[in-house]
Tab-separated table of C-alpha atoms in Angstrom:
chain	number	residue	atom	x	y	z
E	9	MET	CA	80.535	19.301	-98.201
E	10	LYS	CA	79.104	22.421	-100.168
E	11	THR	CA	75.587	22.887	-101.754
E	12	ASN	CA	75.622	24.283	-105.218
E	13	ILE	CA	73.127	27.076	-105.795
E	14	LEU	CA	72.303	25.690	-109.243
E	15	SER	CA	71.926	22.158	-107.859
E	16	LEU	CA	69.281	23.731	-105.465
E	17	LEU	CA	67.565	25.327	-108.469
E	18	PHE	CA	67.519	21.863	-110.026
E	19	THR	CA	65.967	20.440	-106.854
E	20	CYS	CA	63.366	22.932	-106.645
E	21	ILE	CA	62.470	22.315	-110.246
E	22	PHE	CA	62.134	18.651	-109.454
E	23	LEU	CA	60.210	18.980	-106.463
E	24	LEU	CA	57.615	21.163	-108.015
E	25	GLY	CA	57.268	18.754	-110.941
E	26	ILE	CA	56.843	15.479	-109.045
E	27	THR	CA	54.540	14.428	-106.381
E	28	PHE	CA	56.546	12.824	-103.524
E	29	PHE	CA	55.579	10.489	-100.559
E	30	GLU	CA	55.849	13.401	-97.998
E	31	PRO	CA	57.767	12.895	-94.725
E	32	VAL	CA	55.657	12.851	-91.563
E	33	ALA	CA	54.855	16.621	-91.288
E	34	SER	CA	51.649	18.389	-90.479
E	35	GLN	CA	50.598	21.962	-89.331
E	36	LYS	CA	48.321	20.192	-86.699
E	37	CYS	CA	51.265	17.847	-85.700
E	38	LYS	CA	49.712	14.462	-86.588
E	39	CYS	CA	52.368	12.390	-85.219
E	40	ALA	CA	52.309	8.940	-83.430
E	41	PRO	CA	51.207	9.181	-79.713
E	42	ASN	CA	54.807	8.622	-78.695
E	43	MET	CA	56.656	11.075	-80.908
E	44	CYS	CA	57.034	15.094	-80.847
E	45	CYS	CA	56.335	17.426	-83.647
E	46	SER	CA	59.384	19.844	-84.065
E	47	LYS	CA	59.320	23.653	-84.933
E	48	TYR	CA	59.705	22.558	-88.719
E	49	GLY	CA	56.735	20.213	-88.731
E	50	TYR	CA	58.534	16.851	-88.636
E	51	CYS	CA	57.967	13.993	-86.152
E	52	GLY	CA	60.767	12.424	-83.965
E	53	THR	CA	61.896	11.583	-80.607
E	54	SER	CA	65.189	13.543	-79.942
E	55	SER	CA	65.705	16.801	-78.329
E	56	ALA	CA	65.585	18.421	-81.801
E	57	TYR	CA	61.783	17.361	-81.798
E	58	CYS	CA	60.795	17.344	-78.208
E	59	GLY	CA	62.950	20.181	-77.119
E	60	LYS	CA	62.715	24.002	-77.801
E	61	ASP	CA	59.673	25.096	-80.054
E	62	CYS	CA	58.193	21.683	-79.880
E	63	ARG	CA	54.707	21.832	-81.319
E	64	GLY	CA	52.959	18.804	-80.168
E	65	GLY	CA	53.522	15.370	-78.460
E	66	PRO	CA	55.428	14.502	-75.294
E	67	CYS	CA	57.569	17.705	-75.422
E	68	SER	CA	60.197	17.675	-72.817
E	69	LEU	CA	60.482	20.698	-70.539
E	70	PRO	CA	63.967	22.220	-69.940
E	71	ALA	CA	65.848	21.490	-66.780
E	72	PRO	CA	64.660	23.537	-63.664
E	73	ASN	CA	66.277	26.708	-63.000
E	74	ASN	CA	68.285	26.025	-59.812
E	75	ASN	CA	68.996	29.848	-59.193
E	76	ALA	CA	72.668	29.088	-59.092
E	77	ASN	CA	74.796	32.390	-58.410
E	78	VAL	CA	76.712	32.449	-61.712
E	79	ALA	CA	78.742	35.544	-60.419
E	80	GLY	CA	79.872	33.341	-57.384
E	81	ILE	CA	81.087	30.696	-59.768
E	82	VAL	CA	82.648	33.047	-62.434
E	83	THR	CA	84.839	34.909	-59.796
E	84	ILE	CA	87.078	37.771	-60.701
E	85	SER	CA	90.011	35.336	-60.133
E	86	PHE	CA	88.677	32.796	-62.449
E	87	PHE	CA	87.947	35.228	-65.245
E	88	ASN	CA	91.198	37.169	-64.935
E	89	ASN	CA	93.356	33.805	-64.770
E	90	ILE	CA	92.079	33.363	-68.387
E	91	VAL	CA	92.999	36.954	-69.639
E	92	TYR	CA	96.447	36.874	-67.857
E	93	LYS	CA	97.479	33.811	-70.099
E	94	SER	CA	97.293	35.960	-73.195
E	95	ARG	CA	99.999	38.330	-74.571
E	96	GLY	CA	100.106	41.659	-72.951
E	97	ASN	CA	99.435	43.409	-76.411
E	98	CYS	CA	96.437	41.372	-77.222
E	99	PRO	CA	93.494	43.672	-78.591
E	100	GLY	CA	90.948	41.755	-76.304
E	101	ARG	CA	92.850	42.050	-73.102
E	102	ARG	CA	90.795	45.140	-72.125
E	103	PHE	CA	87.740	44.438	-74.175
E	104	TYR	CA	86.431	41.135	-72.699
E	105	THR	CA	85.742	41.962	-69.000
E	106	ARG	CA	83.890	40.054	-66.222
E	107	ASP	CA	81.514	43.091	-65.714
E	108	ALA	CA	80.497	42.730	-69.581
E	109	PHE	CA	79.856	39.109	-68.974
E	110	LEU	CA	77.721	39.522	-65.862
E	111	LYS	CA	75.738	42.342	-67.650
E	112	ALA	CA	75.184	40.059	-70.754
E	113	ILE	CA	73.860	36.972	-68.759
E	114	LYS	CA	70.913	38.927	-67.412
E	115	ASN	CA	69.490	38.370	-70.912
E	116	TYR	CA	69.735	34.643	-70.312
E	117	PRO	CA	68.499	33.588	-66.921
E	118	HIS	CA	68.738	29.951	-67.797
E	119	PHE	CA	72.347	29.982	-68.693
E	120	GLY	CA	74.461	28.193	-66.049
E	121	ARG	CA	71.404	27.603	-63.723
E	122	SER	CA	69.754	24.351	-65.088
E	123	GLY	CA	69.773	21.090	-63.294
E	124	SER	CA	71.916	20.771	-60.216
E	125	ILE	CA	74.714	23.118	-58.860
E	126	ALA	CA	77.181	20.826	-60.476
E	127	ASP	CA	75.428	20.882	-63.737
E	128	SER	CA	75.495	24.645	-63.663
E	129	LYS	CA	79.379	24.642	-62.977
E	130	ARG	CA	79.789	22.191	-65.799
E	131	GLU	CA	77.851	24.295	-68.256
E	132	ILE	CA	79.857	27.470	-67.340
E	133	ALA	CA	83.089	25.379	-67.607
E	134	ALA	CA	81.991	24.272	-71.078
E	135	PHE	CA	81.157	27.893	-72.154
E	136	PHE	CA	84.464	29.162	-71.052
E	137	ALA	CA	86.531	26.395	-72.437
E	138	HIS	CA	85.246	27.279	-75.956
E	139	VAL	CA	85.635	30.917	-75.367
E	140	THR	CA	89.278	30.395	-74.240
E	141	ARG	CA	89.960	28.392	-77.418
E	142	VAL	CA	88.301	30.615	-79.863
E	143	THR	CA	89.726	33.843	-78.429
E	144	GLY	CA	93.049	32.654	-77.569
E	145	HIS	CA	92.556	33.450	-73.735
E	146	PHE	CA	90.534	36.719	-74.654
E	147	CYS	CA	93.306	37.797	-77.052
E	148	TYR	CA	91.144	38.198	-80.173
E	149	ILE	CA	88.059	40.180	-80.748
E	150	GLU	CA	87.797	39.525	-84.693
E	151	GLU	CA	88.737	36.538	-86.718
E	152	ILE	CA	92.339	36.742	-87.965
E	153	LYS	CA	92.278	37.896	-91.593
E	154	GLY	CA	88.463	37.914	-91.298
E	155	SER	CA	88.171	41.064	-93.139
E	156	SER	CA	89.261	39.279	-96.365
E	157	ARG	CA	86.054	37.058	-95.964
E	158	ASN	CA	82.579	37.889	-96.297
E	159	TYR	CA	80.588	34.749	-95.057
E	160	CYS	CA	77.615	35.663	-97.057
E	161	ASP	CA	75.176	32.873	-97.595
E	162	MET	CA	73.037	34.205	-100.579
E	163	THR	CA	70.543	31.330	-99.885
E	164	ALA	CA	69.598	32.855	-96.588
E	165	THR	CA	67.133	35.273	-98.034
E	166	LYS	CA	65.614	36.212	-94.777
E	167	TYR	CA	68.962	37.829	-93.769
E	168	PRO	CA	70.236	39.339	-97.077
E	169	CYS	CA	73.903	40.332	-97.009
E	170	ASN	CA	74.785	44.126	-97.127
E	171	PRO	CA	77.463	44.199	-99.873
E	172	LYS	CA	79.290	46.746	-97.994
E	173	LYS	CA	79.798	44.636	-94.898
E	174	SER	CA	81.565	41.483	-93.891
E	175	TYR	CA	80.241	38.830	-91.463
E	176	TYR	CA	83.316	37.026	-90.433
E	177	GLY	CA	84.054	35.818	-86.948
E	178	ARG	CA	83.647	38.352	-84.150
E	179	GLY	CA	83.217	37.970	-80.357
E	180	PRO	CA	83.599	35.324	-77.583
E	181	ILE	CA	82.410	32.469	-79.910
E	182	GLN	CA	83.515	34.322	-83.281
E	183	LEU	CA	79.893	34.795	-84.593
E	184	ALA	CA	80.095	34.399	-88.474
E	185	TRP	CA	77.643	34.341	-91.182
E	186	ASN	CA	75.003	36.821	-92.270
E	187	TYR	CA	72.124	34.505	-90.954
E	188	ASN	CA	73.727	34.434	-87.487
E	189	TYR	CA	74.291	38.242	-87.559
E	190	GLY	CA	70.774	38.675	-88.668
E	191	GLU	CA	69.068	36.362	-86.403
E	192	VAL	CA	71.107	37.435	-83.175
E	193	GLY	CA	70.560	41.101	-83.898
E	194	LYS	CA	66.846	40.613	-84.225
E	195	SER	CA	66.922	38.687	-80.904
E	196	ILE	CA	69.013	41.033	-78.751
E	197	GLY	CA	68.239	44.519	-80.531
E	198	PHE	CA	70.806	45.523	-82.945
E	199	ASP	CA	71.117	45.659	-86.753
E	200	GLY	CA	73.204	42.689	-87.277
E	201	LEU	CA	73.028	42.782	-91.122
E	202	ASN	CA	74.236	46.617	-91.350
E	203	ASN	CA	76.101	46.919	-88.189
E	204	PRO	CA	78.029	43.656	-87.497
E	205	GLU	CA	80.976	45.640	-86.189
E	206	ILE	CA	79.148	46.520	-83.122
E	207	VAL	CA	80.031	42.915	-81.886
E	208	ALA	CA	83.757	43.907	-81.963
E	209	ARG	CA	83.103	47.423	-80.400
E	210	ASP	CA	80.556	46.859	-77.423
E	211	PRO	CA	81.631	44.065	-75.049
E	212	VAL	CA	78.211	43.694	-73.558
E	213	VAL	CA	76.775	43.055	-77.013
E	214	SER	CA	79.748	40.841	-77.883
E	215	PHE	CA	79.180	38.529	-75.016
E	216	LYS	CA	75.320	38.603	-75.546
E	217	THR	CA	76.019	37.147	-79.019
E	218	ALA	CA	77.957	34.314	-77.605
E	219	LEU	CA	75.299	33.608	-75.021
E	220	TRP	CA	72.569	33.780	-77.720
E	221	PHE	CA	74.413	31.229	-79.801
E	222	TRP	CA	74.956	29.069	-76.740
E	223	MET	CA	71.417	29.120	-75.645
E	224	GLU	CA	70.104	28.451	-79.215
E	225	ASN	CA	72.479	25.851	-80.347
E	226	VAL	CA	74.228	24.284	-77.217
E	227	HIS	CA	72.357	24.690	-73.824
E	228	TRP	CA	69.658	22.228	-74.540
E	229	ASP	CA	71.842	19.353	-75.503
E	230	PHE	CA	74.464	20.037	-72.899
E	231	ALA	CA	71.632	20.351	-70.123
E	232	SER	CA	70.137	17.165	-71.340
E	233	GLY	CA	73.139	15.242	-70.821
E	234	LYS	CA	74.801	14.870	-74.048
E	235	GLY	CA	78.194	15.898	-72.690
E	236	PHE	CA	80.902	18.060	-73.769
E	237	GLY	CA	81.532	16.451	-77.070
E	238	ALA	CA	78.171	17.516	-78.320
E	239	THR	CA	79.140	21.126	-77.651
E	240	ILE	CA	82.177	20.947	-79.725
E	241	LYS	CA	80.117	19.672	-82.743
E	242	ALA	CA	77.683	22.413	-82.228
E	243	VAL	CA	80.399	25.126	-81.884
E	244	ASN	CA	82.573	23.872	-84.573
E	245	GLY	CA	81.621	20.531	-86.091
E	246	ASN	CA	84.232	20.574	-88.796
E	247	GLU	CA	86.907	19.532	-85.936
E	248	CYS	CA	85.100	16.459	-85.176
E	249	ASN	CA	85.454	13.013	-86.536
E	250	GLY	CA	89.228	13.087	-86.467
E	251	LYS	CA	89.645	16.264	-88.640
E	252	LYS	CA	91.300	18.344	-86.014
E	253	ARG	CA	92.258	16.145	-83.227
E	254	ALA	CA	94.502	18.677	-81.631
E	255	SER	CA	91.909	21.267	-81.454
E	256	VAL	CA	89.484	18.965	-79.981
E	257	SER	CA	91.881	17.891	-77.436
E	258	ALA	CA	92.531	21.622	-76.557
E	259	ARG	CA	88.877	22.214	-75.980
E	260	VAL	CA	88.467	18.972	-73.717
E	261	ALA	CA	91.669	20.226	-71.917
E	262	TYR	CA	90.361	23.540	-70.998
E	263	TYR	CA	86.824	22.033	-70.089
E	264	ILE	CA	88.406	19.445	-67.732
E	265	GLY	CA	90.710	22.105	-66.170
E	266	TYR	CA	87.715	24.506	-65.519
E	267	CYS	CA	85.718	21.631	-63.959
E	268	LYS	CA	88.591	20.969	-61.730
E	269	GLN	CA	88.629	24.483	-60.561
E	270	PHE	CA	84.943	24.461	-59.882
E	271	GLY	CA	85.192	21.247	-57.993
E	272	VAL	CA	83.067	19.037	-60.165
E	273	PRO	CA	83.706	15.976	-62.184
E	274	ALA	CA	83.822	16.633	-66.045
E	275	GLY	CA	81.411	13.857	-66.802
E	276	LYS	CA	81.293	11.427	-69.552
E	277	LYS	CA	81.002	11.824	-73.375
E	278	LEU	CA	83.896	14.345	-73.741
E	279	SER	CA	84.873	13.542	-77.460
E	280	GLN	CA	85.085	11.072	-79.905
E	281	TRP	CA	88.876	10.469	-79.628
E	282	GLY	CA	90.431	8.757	-76.728
E	283	TYR	CA	87.824	10.109	-73.875
E	284	CYS	CA	85.304	8.040	-71.928
E	285	GLY	CA	81.594	7.659	-72.823
E	286	THR	CA	78.645	5.234	-73.559
E	287	SER	CA	77.440	6.027	-76.957
E	288	SER	CA	78.417	4.420	-80.214
E	289	ALA	CA	80.883	7.071	-80.717
E	290	TYR	CA	82.709	5.705	-77.824
E	291	CYS	CA	81.892	1.947	-77.840
E	292	GLY	CA	81.669	1.569	-81.614
E	293	LYS	CA	84.393	1.689	-84.298
E	294	GLY	CA	87.821	2.248	-82.781
E	295	CYS	CA	86.776	1.456	-79.250
E	296	GLN	CA	89.953	0.688	-77.252
E	297	SER	CA	88.601	-0.832	-73.966
E	298	GLY	CA	85.463	-1.179	-71.880
E	299	PRO	CA	82.002	-2.734	-73.151
E	300	CYS	CA	82.908	-2.030	-76.680
E	301	THR	CA	79.835	-2.754	-79.004
E	302	ARG	CA	80.146	-4.887	-82.095
E	303	PRO	CA	78.692	-3.340	-85.294
E	304	PRO	CA	75.468	-4.733	-86.478
E	305	PRO	CA	75.954	-7.926	-88.400
E	306	ASN	CA	76.519	-7.945	-92.242
E	307	ASN	CA	73.283	-9.214	-93.875
E	308	ASN	CA	74.711	-10.170	-97.169
E	309	ALA	CA	72.117	-7.906	-99.152
E	310	ASN	CA	72.429	-7.795	-102.967
E	311	VAL	CA	73.186	-4.131	-103.259
E	312	ALA	CA	73.144	-4.372	-107.019
E	313	SER	CA	69.391	-5.710	-106.785
E	314	ILE	CA	68.275	-2.675	-104.778
E	315	VAL	CA	70.201	-0.184	-106.916
E	316	THR	CA	68.621	-1.391	-110.382
E	317	VAL	CA	69.292	-0.041	-113.704
E	318	SER	CA	65.809	1.567	-113.636
E	319	PHE	CA	66.423	3.135	-110.060
E	320	PHE	CA	69.893	4.450	-111.048
E	321	ASN	CA	68.915	5.897	-114.448
E	322	SER	CA	65.801	7.566	-113.173
E	323	ILE	CA	67.867	9.825	-111.043
E	324	GLY	CA	70.076	11.062	-113.906
E	325	ALA	CA	67.140	11.289	-116.320
E	326	MET	CA	65.880	14.219	-114.253
E	327	SER	CA	68.891	16.371	-115.239
E	328	ALA	CA	69.338	18.637	-118.204
E	329	LYS	CA	70.740	16.972	-121.277
E	330	GLY	CA	73.524	19.660	-121.444
E	331	CYS	CA	74.794	18.760	-117.793
E	332	PRO	CA	78.483	18.357	-117.587
E	333	ALA	CA	78.379	15.325	-115.662
E	334	ARG	CA	75.818	13.354	-117.907
E	335	GLY	CA	77.296	9.908	-118.617
E	336	PHE	CA	80.090	10.264	-116.090
E	337	TYR	CA	78.141	8.859	-113.053
E	338	THR	CA	77.228	5.329	-114.077
E	339	ARG	CA	75.674	2.298	-112.184
E	340	ASN	CA	78.622	0.245	-113.261
E	341	ALA	CA	81.136	2.632	-111.732
E	342	PHE	CA	79.008	2.548	-108.484
E	343	LEU	CA	78.974	-1.173	-108.366
E	344	LYS	CA	82.802	-1.488	-108.883
E	345	ALA	CA	83.382	1.179	-106.046
E	346	ILE	CA	81.212	-0.526	-103.498
E	347	LYS	CA	83.537	-3.649	-103.631
E	348	ALA	CA	86.011	-1.507	-101.506
E	349	TYR	CA	83.183	-1.244	-98.956
E	350	PRO	CA	81.584	-4.486	-98.353
E	351	ARG	CA	79.491	-3.264	-95.331
E	352	PHE	CA	77.963	-0.452	-97.293
E	353	GLY	CA	74.218	-1.207	-97.728
E	354	ARG	CA	74.631	-4.661	-96.006
E	355	THR	CA	74.313	-3.869	-92.239
E	356	GLY	CA	71.253	-4.709	-89.913
E	357	SER	CA	68.190	-5.946	-91.489
E	358	LEU	CA	67.253	-5.969	-95.228
E	359	ALA	CA	64.939	-3.029	-94.446
E	360	ASP	CA	67.986	-1.144	-92.923
E	361	SER	CA	70.105	-1.712	-96.068
E	362	LYS	CA	67.359	-0.330	-98.169
E	363	ARG	CA	67.155	2.736	-95.883
E	364	GLU	CA	71.032	3.337	-95.847
E	365	ILE	CA	71.121	3.156	-99.701
E	366	ALA	CA	68.113	5.461	-99.964
E	367	ALA	CA	69.737	7.885	-97.783
E	368	PHE	CA	73.159	7.692	-99.609
E	369	PHE	CA	71.423	8.390	-103.108
E	370	ALA	CA	69.261	11.104	-101.484
E	371	HIS	CA	72.440	13.135	-100.726
E	372	VAL	CA	74.192	12.208	-103.940
E	373	THR	CA	70.895	13.414	-105.823
E	374	HIS	CA	70.992	16.635	-103.889
E	375	GLU	CA	74.808	17.326	-104.069
E	376	THR	CA	75.070	16.719	-107.843
E	377	GLY	CA	71.687	18.037	-109.057
E	378	HIS	CA	70.470	14.527	-110.199
E	379	PHE	CA	74.057	13.646	-111.419
E	380	CYS	CA	74.393	16.909	-113.114
E	381	TYR	CA	77.764	18.095	-111.733
E	382	LYS	CA	80.921	16.439	-110.869
E	383	GLU	CA	82.595	19.641	-109.730
E	384	GLU	CA	81.552	22.542	-107.544
E	385	ILE	CA	80.224	25.420	-109.407
E	386	GLY	CA	82.665	28.191	-109.143
E	387	GLY	CA	85.120	25.676	-107.423
E	388	HIS	CA	88.064	26.801	-109.368
E	389	SER	CA	88.135	30.300	-107.503
E	390	LYS	CA	88.272	28.489	-104.150
E	391	THR	CA	91.229	26.731	-102.486
E	392	TYR	CA	89.685	25.159	-99.402
E	393	CYS	CA	93.132	24.871	-97.890
E	394	ASP	CA	93.339	24.259	-94.093
E	395	LYS	CA	96.880	25.130	-93.332
E	396	SER	CA	96.599	23.971	-89.826
E	397	SER	CA	96.303	20.342	-91.215
E	398	THR	CA	99.856	19.808	-91.332
E	399	LYS	CA	99.549	16.153	-92.034
E	400	TYR	CA	98.005	16.967	-95.358
E	401	PRO	CA	99.849	20.014	-96.567
E	402	CYS	CA	98.342	21.854	-99.538
E	403	ASN	CA	99.942	21.908	-102.921
E	404	PRO	CA	99.599	25.694	-103.941
E	405	LYS	CA	99.168	24.641	-107.340
E	406	LYS	CA	96.076	22.658	-106.636
E	407	ARG	CA	92.347	23.347	-105.444
E	408	TYR	CA	90.585	21.124	-103.092
E	409	TYR	CA	87.010	22.261	-104.060
E	410	GLY	CA	83.854	20.163	-104.259
E	411	ARG	CA	84.162	17.079	-106.517
E	412	GLY	CA	82.407	13.846	-107.002
E	413	PRO	CA	79.015	12.558	-105.679
E	414	PHE	CA	79.399	14.113	-102.344
E	415	GLN	CA	81.438	17.176	-103.611
E	416	LEU	CA	84.528	16.242	-101.614
E	417	THR	CA	86.244	19.344	-100.063
E	418	TRP	CA	89.217	20.438	-98.290
E	419	ASN	CA	92.850	19.134	-98.263
E	420	TYR	CA	92.527	17.035	-95.382
E	421	ASN	CA	89.639	14.930	-96.893
E	422	TYR	CA	91.424	14.664	-100.309
E	423	GLY	CA	94.571	13.562	-98.346
E	424	LYS	CA	92.810	11.105	-96.121
E	425	ALA	CA	90.722	9.637	-99.072
E	426	GLY	CA	93.520	9.377	-101.242
E	427	LYS	CA	95.801	7.668	-98.622
E	428	THR	CA	92.743	4.839	-98.098
E	429	LEU	CA	91.852	4.648	-101.676
E	430	GLY	CA	95.256	4.663	-103.131
E	431	PHE	CA	95.673	7.903	-104.996
E	432	ASP	CA	97.507	11.132	-104.553
E	433	GLY	CA	94.683	13.219	-103.232
E	434	LEU	CA	96.815	16.179	-102.513
E	435	ASN	CA	98.788	16.366	-105.684
E	436	ASN	CA	96.119	14.950	-107.975
E	437	PRO	CA	92.672	16.002	-106.634
E	438	ASP	CA	91.370	16.319	-110.065
E	439	ILE	CA	91.090	12.636	-110.546
E	440	VAL	CA	87.948	12.621	-108.525
E	441	ALA	CA	86.339	14.451	-111.342
E	442	ARG	CA	88.075	12.320	-113.974
E	443	ASP	CA	87.605	8.721	-112.893
E	444	PRO	CA	83.959	7.692	-112.082
E	445	VAL	CA	85.008	4.863	-110.046
E	446	ILE	CA	87.410	6.833	-107.812
E	447	SER	CA	84.675	9.495	-107.631
E	448	PHE	CA	82.169	7.055	-106.092
E	449	LYS	CA	84.607	5.632	-103.954
E	450	THR	CA	85.457	9.018	-102.538
E	451	ALA	CA	81.733	9.424	-101.633
E	452	LEU	CA	81.666	5.815	-100.056
E	453	TRP	CA	84.859	6.578	-97.978
E	454	PHE	CA	83.244	9.754	-96.595
E	455	TRP	CA	80.002	7.840	-95.924
E	456	MET	CA	81.735	4.913	-94.117
E	457	ASN	CA	83.890	7.089	-92.101
E	458	ASN	CA	81.488	9.714	-90.931
E	459	ILE	CA	77.716	8.415	-91.359
E	460	HIS	CA	77.500	4.595	-91.587
E	461	SER	CA	77.890	3.867	-88.014
E	462	GLY	CA	75.486	6.420	-86.732
E	463	PHE	CA	72.828	5.831	-89.349
E	464	THR	CA	72.811	2.027	-88.733
E	465	SER	CA	72.740	2.632	-85.257
E	466	GLY	CA	69.464	4.205	-85.549
E	467	LYS	CA	70.192	8.010	-85.367
E	468	GLY	CA	68.022	8.675	-88.326
E	469	PHE	CA	68.343	10.515	-91.560
E	470	GLY	CA	68.552	14.028	-89.765
E	471	ALA	CA	72.004	12.875	-88.414
E	472	THR	CA	73.316	12.134	-92.047
E	473	ILE	CA	72.286	15.777	-92.983
E	474	ARG	CA	74.347	17.154	-90.043
E	475	ALA	CA	77.240	14.972	-91.005
E	476	ILE	CA	77.252	15.917	-94.741
E	477	ASN	CA	76.347	19.681	-94.348
E	478	GLY	CA	75.789	20.666	-90.750
E	479	GLY	CA	75.523	24.474	-92.009
E	480	GLU	CA	72.005	23.623	-93.288
E	481	CYS	CA	70.761	22.521	-89.816
E	482	ASN	CA	69.048	24.353	-86.899
E	483	GLY	CA	66.816	26.239	-89.270
E	484	HIS	CA	69.853	27.904	-91.398
E	485	MET	CA	68.901	26.374	-94.687
E	486	PRO	CA	65.403	24.584	-94.237
E	487	ALA	CA	64.744	24.454	-98.109
E	488	ALA	CA	67.958	22.466	-98.531
E	489	VAL	CA	67.048	20.096	-95.544
E	490	ARG	CA	63.566	19.614	-96.896
E	491	ALA	CA	64.737	18.755	-100.298
E	492	ARG	CA	67.170	16.044	-98.838
E	493	VAL	CA	64.368	14.566	-96.823
E	494	LYS	CA	62.013	14.484	-99.726
E	495	TYR	CA	64.589	12.595	-101.869
E	496	TYR	CA	65.154	10.159	-99.006
E	497	THR	CA	61.483	9.506	-98.141
E	498	ALA	CA	60.800	9.022	-101.995
E	499	TYR	CA	63.660	6.497	-102.416
E	500	CYS	CA	62.393	4.584	-99.258
E	501	LYS	CA	59.114	4.512	-100.783
E	502	LYS	CA	60.622	3.124	-104.194
E	503	PHE	CA	62.318	0.422	-102.059
E	504	GLY	CA	59.160	-0.517	-100.015
E	505	VAL	CA	60.558	0.586	-96.674
E	506	SER	CA	59.479	3.096	-94.048
E	507	PRO	CA	62.015	6.061	-93.801
E	508	GLY	CA	62.160	5.940	-90.008
E	509	LYS	CA	62.335	8.533	-87.361
E	510	ASN	CA	64.385	11.625	-86.925
E	511	LEU	CA	64.237	12.720	-90.412
E	512	SER	CA	65.351	16.430	-90.100
E	513	CYS	CA	68.151	18.419	-88.316
């Protein structure tokens, strides 16, 4: 889902004009005794709060450094066996070397050295599994056709784009986006915004960028036992939740193969599709065998009595009178749409129902600018066509940009939603911006397939942000995250329930 710049402006105006019930946040970390204060000032109990840069509370220390000999694990034979599987004329064949990798890890003494020796081997296997997949066995240094893309996020004002540069994928993990180039350059000592090309020219710097990304976004979760599946979500979350099963399966296959080479079991929690684990992603919806967990009971909550006329209209009332979607999104259309999803807002306790409804409308408010937009601003110039999604081939005459309450994007989402809801999403995506009932149904389809189970199992509002627009998380777009959290806490207050824990991402 894409965030519209103008919708963010409406958000800022709204937030400046109204006093909200604030999420639990404080410069002095005034959290409950059993909760941690994250680096962004929010209270929670997961690694996002108690891990790196935790500011207060029962902060967890990283797993002890075991002094494993990484060079002894990443042998010449292991490294070269990856290279030798690429084509002889591949540009990366002579660029990526074991020597460059070993020089790069000197900057990251915790990489591959946390926990037990078996844990070290698993982490190294995981890292090289992703590198193998992303570079095609060390074939590619730069993203294919990357020079035609600029990956410039203009909302990342801390790292403004140089209009003469492009921030497409480069290096072992294909580092992309201006904010990543800016942040990694600042961290390891090069001008990422004005000289992003160095990542494709200096092999040591190239490996350092991959290790920087890993240690900042992946290492902690993997070292704390969340499994290989969590690394896929961190490296390329767009592949998860069934969007690119072949790609996920390929990453898992590399990981299992490398673990086998290192003589260690791969562990649990490998993926959400056909692999073993213990979380709701394995034991919940679609569980094939084992101690499958039944979903929480349907509580028969009256969603219409929670989403009152007053509540619904108060959202749209905050938008400008000239908004293109004014009058399109109606409470009546929403109530008709939820008939297709009887479990929405009716799972768990009545308080749980109210929290789920508050979360849903928090994102809808943010994505549409208080029901101002039904189509992505500038969307007509974008195709959002993933040609690798062969099950849902793009119609070259159509555009799959953001539409509806959740700004549905990409051909595979239009294809799947249409197949479920009974419309031709690939050949008639425009209907999402023309029929308000279908429009709401697409948002509910996305919610029930990607968010409902995790939210109702207690993962908190932060997990919903990651599912809808994970690109905002990990400090990339803190203002957008704060805006979503403010809407959520405000709506929870209106419904008379606490917002719960784990609010941010």
